[in-house]
Structures are given as C-alpha cells and as structure tokens.
Tab-separated table of C-alpha atoms in Angstrom:
chain	number	residue	atom	x	y	z
A	10	MET	CA	175.476	29.208	167.068
A	11	LYS	CA	177.150	28.013	163.862
A	12	ILE	CA	175.983	27.317	160.323
A	13	VAL	CA	176.364	23.626	159.533
A	14	ASP	CA	174.696	23.491	156.122
A	15	LEU	CA	173.274	25.569	153.278
A	16	LYS	CA	170.552	23.864	151.258
A	17	CYS	CA	168.541	24.915	148.227
A	18	ALA	CA	165.485	23.258	146.699
A	19	VAL	CA	163.325	24.361	143.803
A	20	ILE	CA	159.784	24.222	145.192
A	21	GLY	CA	157.351	24.728	142.350
A	22	LYS	CA	159.347	27.252	140.339
A	23	SER	CA	161.082	29.034	143.218
A	24	PRO	CA	164.570	28.421	144.598
A	25	VAL	CA	164.180	28.198	148.377
A	26	VAL	CA	167.170	28.511	150.696
A	27	ARG	CA	167.513	26.794	154.041
A	28	ILE	CA	170.391	27.747	156.340
A	29	VAL	CA	170.851	25.021	158.982
A	30	THR	CA	172.551	25.564	162.361
A	31	ASP	CA	174.042	23.392	165.079
A	32	GLU	CA	171.264	24.481	167.465
A	33	GLY	CA	168.458	23.091	165.320
A	34	ILE	CA	167.198	26.470	164.077
A	35	SER	CA	166.905	27.062	160.343
A	36	GLY	CA	166.411	30.213	158.317
A	37	PHE	CA	164.441	30.212	155.051
A	38	ALA	CA	164.051	32.567	152.112
A	39	GLN	CA	162.685	32.436	148.567
A	40	ALA	CA	164.013	33.749	145.262
A	41	GLU	CA	161.833	34.832	142.339
A	42	THR	CA	159.712	32.197	140.657
A	43	TRP	CA	161.390	33.026	137.322
A	44	LYS	CA	164.811	31.863	138.515
A	45	PRO	CA	164.946	28.091	139.136
A	46	TYR	CA	168.391	28.113	137.488
A	47	LEU	CA	169.840	29.854	140.565
A	48	LYS	CA	170.124	26.676	142.614
A	49	PRO	CA	173.785	25.832	141.761
A	50	HIS	CA	174.763	29.500	142.118
A	51	ILE	CA	173.278	29.573	145.626
A	52	LEU	CA	174.927	26.304	146.619
A	53	ALA	CA	178.292	27.639	145.449
A	54	PHE	CA	178.286	29.780	148.620
A	55	ARG	CA	177.915	26.783	150.938
A	56	GLU	CA	181.559	26.377	151.937
A	57	ALA	CA	181.916	30.111	152.623
A	58	LEU	CA	179.044	29.971	155.118
A	59	ILE	CA	179.870	26.778	157.013
A	60	GLY	CA	181.082	27.580	160.531
A	61	GLU	CA	179.868	31.196	160.545
A	62	ASP	CA	177.557	32.628	163.202
A	63	PRO	CA	174.355	33.393	161.245
A	64	THR	CA	173.220	36.032	163.750
A	65	LEU	CA	176.192	38.192	162.705
A	66	VAL	CA	174.467	38.954	159.426
A	67	GLU	CA	176.766	41.692	158.180
A	68	ARG	CA	179.927	39.702	158.972
A	69	VAL	CA	178.610	36.793	156.909
A	70	MET	CA	177.511	39.055	154.071
A	71	LEU	CA	180.953	40.620	153.800
A	72	LYS	CA	182.212	37.212	152.677
A	73	ILE	CA	179.799	36.846	149.757
A	74	ARG	CA	178.351	40.240	148.804
A	75	GLN	CA	180.978	40.986	146.145
A	76	ARG	CA	180.053	37.740	144.354
A	77	GLY	CA	176.657	39.031	143.235
A	78	GLY	CA	175.684	41.236	140.319
A	79	PHE	CA	172.791	42.950	138.599
A	80	LYS	CA	169.575	40.955	138.183
A	81	PRO	CA	169.475	37.984	138.071
A	82	TRP	CA	172.847	37.215	139.682
A	83	GLY	CA	172.398	39.294	142.812
A	84	SER	CA	169.487	37.047	143.686
A	85	ALA	CA	171.692	34.270	145.088
A	86	VAL	CA	173.305	36.674	147.542
A	87	SER	CA	170.002	38.391	148.346
A	88	VAL	CA	168.125	35.210	149.216
A	89	ILE	CA	170.927	34.113	151.551
A	90	GLU	CA	170.842	37.512	153.287
A	91	THR	CA	167.101	37.223	153.900
A	92	ALA	CA	167.460	33.670	155.244
A	93	LEU	CA	170.131	34.939	157.659
A	94	TRP	CA	167.723	37.560	158.996
A	95	ASP	CA	164.991	34.928	159.362
A	96	LEU	CA	167.400	32.793	161.351
A	97	ALA	CA	168.670	35.700	163.465
A	98	GLY	CA	165.109	36.682	164.309
A	99	LYS	CA	164.182	33.149	165.320
A	100	ALA	CA	167.318	32.875	167.470
A	101	ALA	CA	166.422	36.124	169.244
A	102	GLY	CA	162.708	35.311	169.440
A	103	LEU	CA	161.970	38.562	167.609
A	104	PRO	CA	160.491	39.591	164.256
A	105	ILE	CA	163.020	40.855	161.728
A	106	HIS	CA	161.648	44.380	161.956
A	107	ARG	CA	162.824	44.544	165.583
A	108	LEU	CA	166.363	43.711	164.469
A	109	LEU	CA	166.203	46.422	161.786
A	110	GLY	CA	165.258	49.129	164.277
A	111	GLY	CA	161.603	48.359	164.786
A	112	LYS	CA	158.443	48.950	162.804
A	113	ILE	CA	157.073	52.469	162.418
A	114	ARG	CA	153.795	51.277	160.926
A	115	ASP	CA	151.529	48.395	161.992
A	116	ARG	CA	150.307	47.737	158.482
A	117	VAL	CA	151.972	48.273	155.118
A	118	ARG	CA	150.392	49.427	151.892
A	119	ILE	CA	150.793	47.247	148.808
A	120	TYR	CA	150.236	47.944	145.135
A	121	ASN	CA	148.967	45.348	142.718
A	122	GLY	CA	151.646	43.829	140.541
A	123	SER	CA	150.655	40.161	140.541
A	124	VAL	CA	146.862	39.751	140.543
A	125	ARG	CA	146.284	39.615	136.802
A	126	PHE	CA	143.434	38.743	134.477
A	127	PRO	CA	143.455	37.514	130.846
A	128	PHE	CA	143.444	40.317	128.299
A	129	SER	CA	141.024	40.148	125.390
A	130	GLY	CA	143.017	42.726	123.439
A	131	TYR	CA	145.175	45.818	123.755
A	132	ARG	CA	142.682	48.540	122.917
A	133	PRO	CA	141.775	51.339	125.349
A	134	GLU	CA	138.545	49.564	126.277
A	135	ASP	CA	140.497	46.390	127.119
A	136	TYR	CA	142.734	48.305	129.509
A	137	ALA	CA	139.730	49.984	131.089
A	138	ASP	CA	138.089	46.578	131.596
A	139	ASP	CA	141.235	45.197	133.198
A	140	ILE	CA	141.392	48.089	135.661
A	141	ARG	CA	137.754	47.491	136.615
A	142	LYS	CA	138.634	43.882	137.450
A	143	MET	CA	141.614	44.950	139.564
A	144	MET	CA	139.489	47.464	141.450
A	145	ALA	CA	136.854	44.791	142.086
A	146	SER	CA	139.439	42.348	143.448
A	147	PRO	CA	138.834	41.467	147.135
A	148	GLU	CA	142.250	42.836	148.165
A	149	GLY	CA	140.838	46.361	147.916
A	150	PHE	CA	143.899	47.711	146.118
A	151	THR	CA	144.497	51.435	146.565
A	152	ILE	CA	147.263	51.420	143.916
A	153	VAL	CA	147.533	49.328	140.742
A	154	LYS	CA	150.419	49.068	138.300
A	155	GLN	CA	149.702	48.254	134.680
A	156	PRO	CA	152.254	46.711	132.297
A	157	ILE	CA	152.102	48.562	128.991
A	158	GLY	CA	154.215	49.416	125.946
A	159	PHE	CA	157.493	47.500	125.865
A	160	HIS	CA	156.631	45.768	129.149
A	161	SER	CA	153.618	44.042	127.621
A	162	PRO	CA	152.411	42.282	124.466
A	163	MET	CA	151.345	45.707	123.161
A	164	LYS	CA	154.675	45.968	121.308
A	165	ARG	CA	153.687	42.856	119.311
A	166	GLU	CA	149.902	43.009	119.251
A	167	VAL	CA	149.409	46.632	118.204
A	168	PRO	CA	150.414	46.951	114.523
A	169	ASP	CA	153.217	49.454	113.902
A	170	PHE	CA	153.641	50.257	117.592
A	171	TYR	CA	157.333	50.878	116.975
A	172	TYR	CA	159.831	50.809	114.137
A	173	GLY	CA	161.731	47.723	115.297
A	174	GLU	CA	160.791	44.050	115.205
A	175	PRO	CA	160.321	42.109	118.449
A	176	LYS	CA	162.598	39.109	118.681
A	177	ALA	CA	161.687	35.797	120.245
A	178	SER	CA	163.784	35.022	123.341
A	179	PRO	CA	164.210	31.904	125.490
A	180	PHE	CA	164.585	34.124	128.572
A	181	HIS	CA	162.204	35.996	130.818
A	182	GLY	CA	162.642	39.755	130.413
A	183	ALA	CA	163.762	40.026	126.780
A	184	LEU	CA	164.989	43.532	125.916
A	185	ASP	CA	163.086	44.824	122.900
A	186	ARG	CA	164.090	48.400	122.033
A	187	GLY	CA	163.321	50.891	119.325
A	188	ALA	CA	161.811	54.156	118.217
A	189	VAL	CA	158.055	54.351	118.819
A	190	THR	CA	155.754	55.490	116.023
A	191	GLU	CA	153.354	58.411	116.428
A	192	LYS	CA	150.542	55.877	116.157
A	193	GLY	CA	152.048	53.753	118.945
A	194	LEU	CA	152.562	56.759	121.194
A	195	ARG	CA	148.999	57.994	120.751
A	196	HIS	CA	147.622	54.500	121.263
A	197	LEU	CA	149.411	54.120	124.603
A	198	VAL	CA	148.206	57.522	125.800
A	199	ASP	CA	144.640	56.656	124.781
A	200	CYS	CA	144.902	53.462	126.853
A	201	VAL	CA	146.057	55.448	129.881
A	202	ALA	CA	143.194	57.914	129.435
A	203	ALA	CA	140.744	55.009	129.389
A	204	MET	CA	142.205	53.559	132.597
A	205	LYS	CA	142.055	56.905	134.374
A	206	GLU	CA	138.403	57.231	133.425
A	207	VAL	CA	137.874	54.127	135.559
A	208	THR	CA	140.203	54.881	138.491
A	209	GLY	CA	139.413	58.571	138.809
A	210	ASP	CA	141.111	59.768	141.979
A	211	ARG	CA	139.976	56.729	143.989
A	212	VAL	CA	142.841	54.390	143.053
A	213	GLY	CA	146.392	55.403	142.185
A	214	LEU	CA	147.639	54.296	138.757
A	215	ALA	CA	151.263	53.496	137.914
A	216	LEU	CA	152.675	52.211	134.619
A	217	ASP	CA	155.395	49.637	133.963
A	218	CYS	CA	156.560	50.698	130.519
A	219	GLY	CA	159.819	49.029	129.596
A	220	PRO	CA	162.698	49.032	129.300
A	221	GLY	CA	163.078	49.746	125.613
A	222	TRP	CA	162.260	53.417	125.013
A	223	MET	CA	164.571	55.853	123.288
A	224	LEU	CA	165.088	59.024	125.332
A	225	GLY	CA	163.306	61.346	122.878
A	226	ASP	CA	160.250	59.103	122.712
A	227	ALA	CA	160.247	58.710	126.484
A	228	ILE	CA	160.234	62.486	126.925
A	229	ARG	CA	157.332	62.858	124.514
A	230	LEU	CA	155.417	60.126	126.310
A	231	VAL	CA	155.814	61.407	129.876
A	232	ARG	CA	154.860	64.932	128.810
A	233	LEU	CA	151.686	63.620	127.198
A	234	LEU	CA	150.931	61.701	130.395
A	235	GLU	CA	151.180	64.736	132.685
A	236	PRO	CA	147.409	65.453	132.768
A	237	TYR	CA	146.717	61.977	134.204
A	238	ASN	CA	148.498	62.417	137.565
A	239	LEU	CA	150.158	59.012	137.485
A	240	LEU	CA	151.953	57.798	140.595
A	241	TRP	CA	154.932	56.856	138.475
A	242	VAL	CA	156.120	55.617	135.082
A	243	GLU	CA	158.581	52.758	135.510
A	244	ASP	CA	161.670	51.483	133.703
A	245	LEU	CA	161.351	53.427	130.464
A	246	LEU	CA	165.089	53.405	129.709
A	247	SER	CA	166.529	50.497	131.709
A	248	GLY	CA	165.357	47.881	134.205
A	249	ASP	CA	164.281	44.226	134.284
A	250	TYR	CA	167.567	42.410	133.508
A	251	THR	CA	169.473	45.353	132.010
A	252	PRO	CA	172.821	45.348	133.858
A	253	TRP	CA	173.357	49.107	133.906
A	254	VAL	CA	171.788	52.213	135.472
A	255	ASN	CA	171.852	55.062	132.897
A	256	ALA	CA	171.499	57.716	135.609
A	257	GLY	CA	172.412	60.550	133.241
A	258	LEU	CA	169.660	59.676	130.767
A	259	TYR	CA	167.161	59.228	133.570
A	260	ARG	CA	168.075	62.663	134.895
A	261	ASP	CA	167.350	64.188	131.472
A	262	LEU	CA	163.997	62.394	131.421
A	263	THR	CA	163.049	63.422	134.967
A	264	ASN	CA	163.965	67.049	134.377
A	265	SER	CA	161.731	67.151	131.296
A	266	THR	CA	158.434	66.407	133.052
A	267	THR	CA	156.220	66.533	136.124
A	268	THR	CA	155.355	62.831	135.669
A	269	PRO	CA	157.273	60.886	138.362
A	270	ILE	CA	159.929	58.588	136.874
A	271	HIS	CA	160.734	55.269	138.611
A	272	THR	CA	163.432	52.615	138.221
A	273	GLY	CA	165.565	50.199	140.221
A	274	GLU	CA	164.238	46.634	140.229
A	275	GLN	CA	167.313	45.190	138.476
A	276	ILE	CA	169.971	47.139	140.408
A	277	TYR	CA	172.335	45.344	142.783
A	278	LEU	CA	173.684	47.094	145.898
A	279	ARG	CA	173.507	50.630	147.263
A	280	GLN	CA	176.583	51.716	145.303
A	281	ASN	CA	174.650	51.372	142.064
A	282	PHE	CA	171.836	53.597	143.375
A	283	LYS	CA	174.270	56.327	144.417
A	284	GLU	CA	174.221	58.412	141.222
A	285	LEU	CA	170.476	57.927	140.679
A	286	ILE	CA	169.779	59.278	144.152
A	287	GLU	CA	172.433	61.958	144.540
A	288	THR	CA	171.649	63.571	141.178
A	289	GLN	CA	167.882	63.122	141.693
A	290	ALA	CA	167.751	61.311	138.364
A	291	VAL	CA	164.419	59.743	139.302
A	292	ARG	CA	161.542	60.651	141.620
A	293	VAL	CA	160.876	57.064	142.783
A	294	VAL	CA	163.231	54.133	143.355
A	295	GLY	CA	162.048	50.529	143.454
A	296	PRO	CA	164.742	48.052	144.493
A	297	ASP	CA	163.712	44.433	144.888
A	298	PRO	CA	164.939	42.802	148.128
A	299	ALA	CA	165.384	39.556	146.173
A	300	ASP	CA	167.820	41.257	143.772
A	301	VAL	CA	169.352	44.290	145.478
A	302	GLY	CA	171.365	42.369	148.074
A	303	GLY	CA	168.692	41.696	150.673
A	304	ILE	CA	166.371	43.484	153.049
A	305	ALA	CA	168.963	45.457	155.031
A	306	GLU	CA	170.394	46.731	151.742
A	307	LEU	CA	166.927	47.881	150.693
A	308	LYS	CA	166.425	49.711	153.997
A	309	TRP	CA	169.708	51.589	153.576
A	310	ILE	CA	168.702	52.683	150.056
A	311	ALA	CA	165.282	53.848	151.275
A	312	GLU	CA	166.840	55.979	153.993
A	313	TYR	CA	169.377	57.493	151.612
A	314	ALA	CA	166.640	58.214	149.077
A	315	ASP	CA	164.598	59.904	151.804
A	316	LEU	CA	167.491	62.288	152.509
A	317	HIS	CA	167.307	63.369	148.865
A	318	GLY	CA	163.519	63.767	148.619
A	319	ILE	CA	163.018	60.589	146.571
A	320	THR	CA	160.139	58.232	147.286
A	321	MET	CA	160.271	54.452	147.611
A	322	ALA	CA	158.098	51.754	145.987
A	323	PRO	CA	159.899	48.378	146.254
A	324	HIS	CA	159.508	45.777	143.514
A	325	GLY	CA	158.551	42.181	144.323
A	326	THR	CA	155.951	40.734	141.969
A	327	ALA	CA	157.417	37.202	141.731
A	328	ASN	CA	159.010	36.874	145.175
A	329	GLY	CA	156.456	34.368	146.463
A	330	LEU	CA	155.027	34.074	149.956
A	331	LEU	CA	158.363	34.030	151.799
A	332	GLY	CA	159.364	37.037	149.731
A	333	LEU	CA	156.054	38.672	150.626
A	334	ALA	CA	156.814	38.149	154.315
A	335	ALA	CA	160.265	39.703	153.841
A	336	LEU	CA	158.760	42.745	152.127
A	337	VAL	CA	156.252	43.214	154.937
A	338	GLN	CA	159.019	43.068	157.562
A	339	VAL	CA	161.362	45.557	155.927
A	340	SER	CA	158.651	47.892	154.603
A	341	SER	CA	157.294	48.325	158.119
A	342	THR	CA	160.633	49.915	159.098
A	343	LEU	CA	161.119	52.278	156.148
A	344	PRO	CA	160.935	56.070	156.493
A	345	ASN	CA	157.926	58.028	155.328
A	346	ASN	CA	159.128	58.262	151.743
A	347	PHE	CA	157.679	54.729	151.459
A	348	ILE	CA	154.640	54.602	149.144
A	349	ALA	CA	153.844	50.888	148.843
A	350	PHE	CA	155.514	47.648	147.837
A	351	GLU	CA	154.567	45.372	144.963
A	352	TYR	CA	152.220	42.612	146.069
A	353	THR	CA	153.298	39.057	145.320
A	354	THR	CA	151.251	35.873	145.548
A	355	GLY	CA	151.773	32.128	145.900
A	356	ASP	CA	152.811	30.674	142.533
A	357	PRO	CA	151.636	27.947	142.005
A	358	GLU	CA	148.571	28.473	144.184
A	359	TRP	CA	149.380	25.443	146.360
A	360	TRP	CA	152.084	27.567	147.975
A	361	ASN	CA	149.247	28.989	150.069
A	362	ASP	CA	148.758	25.517	151.563
A	363	ILE	CA	152.392	24.970	152.583
A	364	VAL	CA	153.074	28.298	154.334
A	365	ASP	CA	151.664	29.177	157.756
A	366	GLY	CA	151.631	32.563	159.453
A	367	LEU	CA	150.149	34.886	156.858
A	368	PRO	CA	146.925	36.713	157.799
A	369	ASP	CA	143.625	35.533	156.353
A	370	PRO	CA	142.841	37.359	154.171
A	371	ILE	CA	146.406	38.429	153.443
A	372	VAL	CA	145.377	41.854	152.137
A	373	LYS	CA	142.569	43.980	153.568
A	374	ASP	CA	141.702	47.386	152.108
A	375	GLY	CA	145.038	47.447	150.277
A	376	PHE	CA	147.158	46.820	153.400
A	377	ILE	CA	148.888	43.875	155.112
A	378	GLN	CA	149.210	43.705	158.900
A	379	VAL	CA	152.767	43.410	160.230
A	380	PRO	CA	153.240	40.216	162.272
A	381	ASP	CA	155.197	40.066	165.523
A	382	ARG	CA	156.186	36.404	165.271
A	383	PRO	CA	159.940	35.634	165.168
A	384	GLY	CA	161.962	35.925	161.968
A	385	LEU	CA	159.968	36.399	158.788
A	386	GLY	CA	156.819	35.613	160.733
A	387	VAL	CA	155.916	32.724	158.433
A	388	GLU	CA	157.001	29.098	158.136
A	389	ILE	CA	157.062	26.450	155.429
A	390	VAL	CA	155.309	23.353	156.793
A	391	PRO	CA	157.559	20.390	155.822
A	392	GLU	CA	154.778	17.804	156.081
A	393	ARG	CA	152.795	19.663	153.410
A	394	ALA	CA	155.720	20.793	151.279
A	395	ARG	CA	157.555	17.473	150.856
A	396	ARG	CA	155.185	16.271	148.143
A	397	TYR	CA	156.379	19.126	145.916
A	398	LEU	CA	160.099	18.363	146.218
A	399	ALA	CA	161.973	16.937	143.238
A	400	GLU	CA	163.803	13.650	143.736
A	401	ASP	CA	167.210	15.303	144.212
A	402	ASP	CA	165.731	17.663	146.838
A	403	ARG	CA	164.177	14.976	149.036
A	404	GLY	CA	166.548	15.716	151.919
A	405	PHE	CA	165.820	19.449	152.007
A	406	PHE	CA	163.877	19.353	155.288
A	407	ASP	CA	165.968	16.598	156.973
C-alpha cells in the first residue's frame, strides 16, 4: 500500500486531512476548529508523504516530526499522524486501540470542557448557576472544568482584577499577564467556593486559570484553594499558545501546595514533557493529541508520567468529532493514571449530521463506549459533507 495523495479541506472551521492510497483506502483526521489557517502548512507535507506505506506510521512520522512546533504549529504534524493511524486501522480491519496495544477499558471517562452556557455575569452566584446547568446536562458529567481568571472574561469584566490592562488581540489565546490584586484574588476564591457549594463531592471540579499568573500570586491562589479539594488547577504559568514549558517555576508552584497543578495542552513532543515529568513539576499533565504530535505520542507521555506518579487528563475541547474519536481510541489504552479526557463536540452542530459511527447518545453517565470498528471507528459521509465544502475544496472526496 502506498500514499498517492494528501488532501486538506476546511470543513466548517476545522482543517480535515485525508490521506489517499493506491488501494482505495483513505485515512481522515481533524485539527482544532480554531485553526483553519493550518491548511497550507498541512499541504506542505504532501510531497514528503507520497509513495510511503501509511501502515508504517513511525517510519512516515520520522520524515515530518521535526517540522512541527509548540501549539499551534505541531497541529499539522499531529493531524497527519492521526490520519495515518486511521488508515492503518482500516487496512488491518482493526480499531486503532488494537494497534496501540489494545484497550484496557471498555468505556472512557470524559470531563466537560465544551458544553457551555451564556454567562450573565462573573459573580460567585453566576458561577454557581453555570455549574448547576453543567450538572443538569444530559451527558451526566462526573467532572467539569471551569474557565476562570485569566482564562475567561473575568480579567476584563471584574473591575481591578489585576494591575495590568488586557489588550485586544486578533488571535485566539491572547496572553494577558500581570500581578493580581487582593480584590481579584478574593473574588476568584469566592467564585470557587460558590461552585463547590453546588458540586459538593458528587462532581469533580477543575479550573482552567490561565496562563498569565505571576508565580507569587499563583502560590497564594493555590494555597487558598486547598480546602476545596479541586481535581486540578490548569495552566497558571504557561499553556494555550505559550511556546515554552517553565518546568522550574511549575515545580516551585507544585511544591508550595496540596492543590494539584496541571499543564501541557500547548506542548509539542515527549521531549518537552521530560523535565516536567522527571522533576515532578506538576501533578497532572494534559497533552492534546491534536498538538502534541499525535495519539501515539500522547500514549508514550502517559506511560512515562505513570512511572513518575503523575496523572493524565488529556486536553481536546475544540478537536471536533474526529478528534473525539481519536481521544476515545487512545484513552482506552492508557495506564491507570488516566483520569478523563476533555469532551469535544461537533462545531458547528451540523458536524453531527456528517459523521457516522458515534454512539447515540455519545456520552452516558459521563462516559463514552469504546468502539471496535476499524480505524477511528467513525466516518465522514461524503454525500452529506460535500455541501459544506468551499469551492477550492470541491475535489476533497474525489
């Protein structure tokens, strides 16, 4: 089997890869909905892939892996890797999890990162109301993650939250940073207290806080949060498009508190997790398969983290339905340091009409069943998807 073409179309807002072979089998994968600009970057790898055997995934990846980088530029490599696994699974007639060593769980736990509701404000009672809505959602979430602080409009909407001034940015994931006021710190803690009043010990609560915090403020915050038994506090110092790791600072933060510290969604490749893991700079790592280099890369990081007593909660909020399928496949194979992965939905909603193979409902009691169909276990239906192709992508399914 040989690769004869690499195609990329932006379907809705998501770059979708199709790897075409001389035996009529294609592999598909989806990048984050926030990254339509990746299409030319993905297609730049076309000539390197032509003629390769797509079932030799690692051999193909050795040709292109060094051309990626921290989020967002590792995404082009990552989405190709996932499409290769989809293709290899279809060629073998096996689900991807069988090729990765086999599933150890028949269903995988998810945490809510994408089912969101409009906020009426950023007061404690508003956060409590939002948590009630999440807990009432039909997915039956057992874990929810709440954006707060620098990872939310709170930095703009709460007067004098911090000493800096938020800047407008044309890009998703703008990095606002600065020293937090005492008022801002107390306000955030009050919001967490209000959310915990709602969740009690029935639903786990995690926070997505940044990046943007100064180390001293971050230490004060996580110490104040200790009574609330949070599952983790995420990306206080770096993350979400920051192209560095800051393992030393994270180690100082982790060693200052019993609140679990989490990071990793922006990091590309296992090498850039090495210091975080080996020095136990965090308690939880959360690589995104659509940014870290693919699903096999994520599995390696999970196993290495497990050796060092670090838990695993993969990121994935904007990875779409093909990305959801990839997360289900790889998460089913991860060691028992796995907590849950971040649930992602069809965006726009019509994605649910063009993908077959997902269970109905997708999530039941906070879990997703692991399919045993070949490859990712899901398929884009060309007859339904063609209407959403732009003019220059009309030949994507041909």
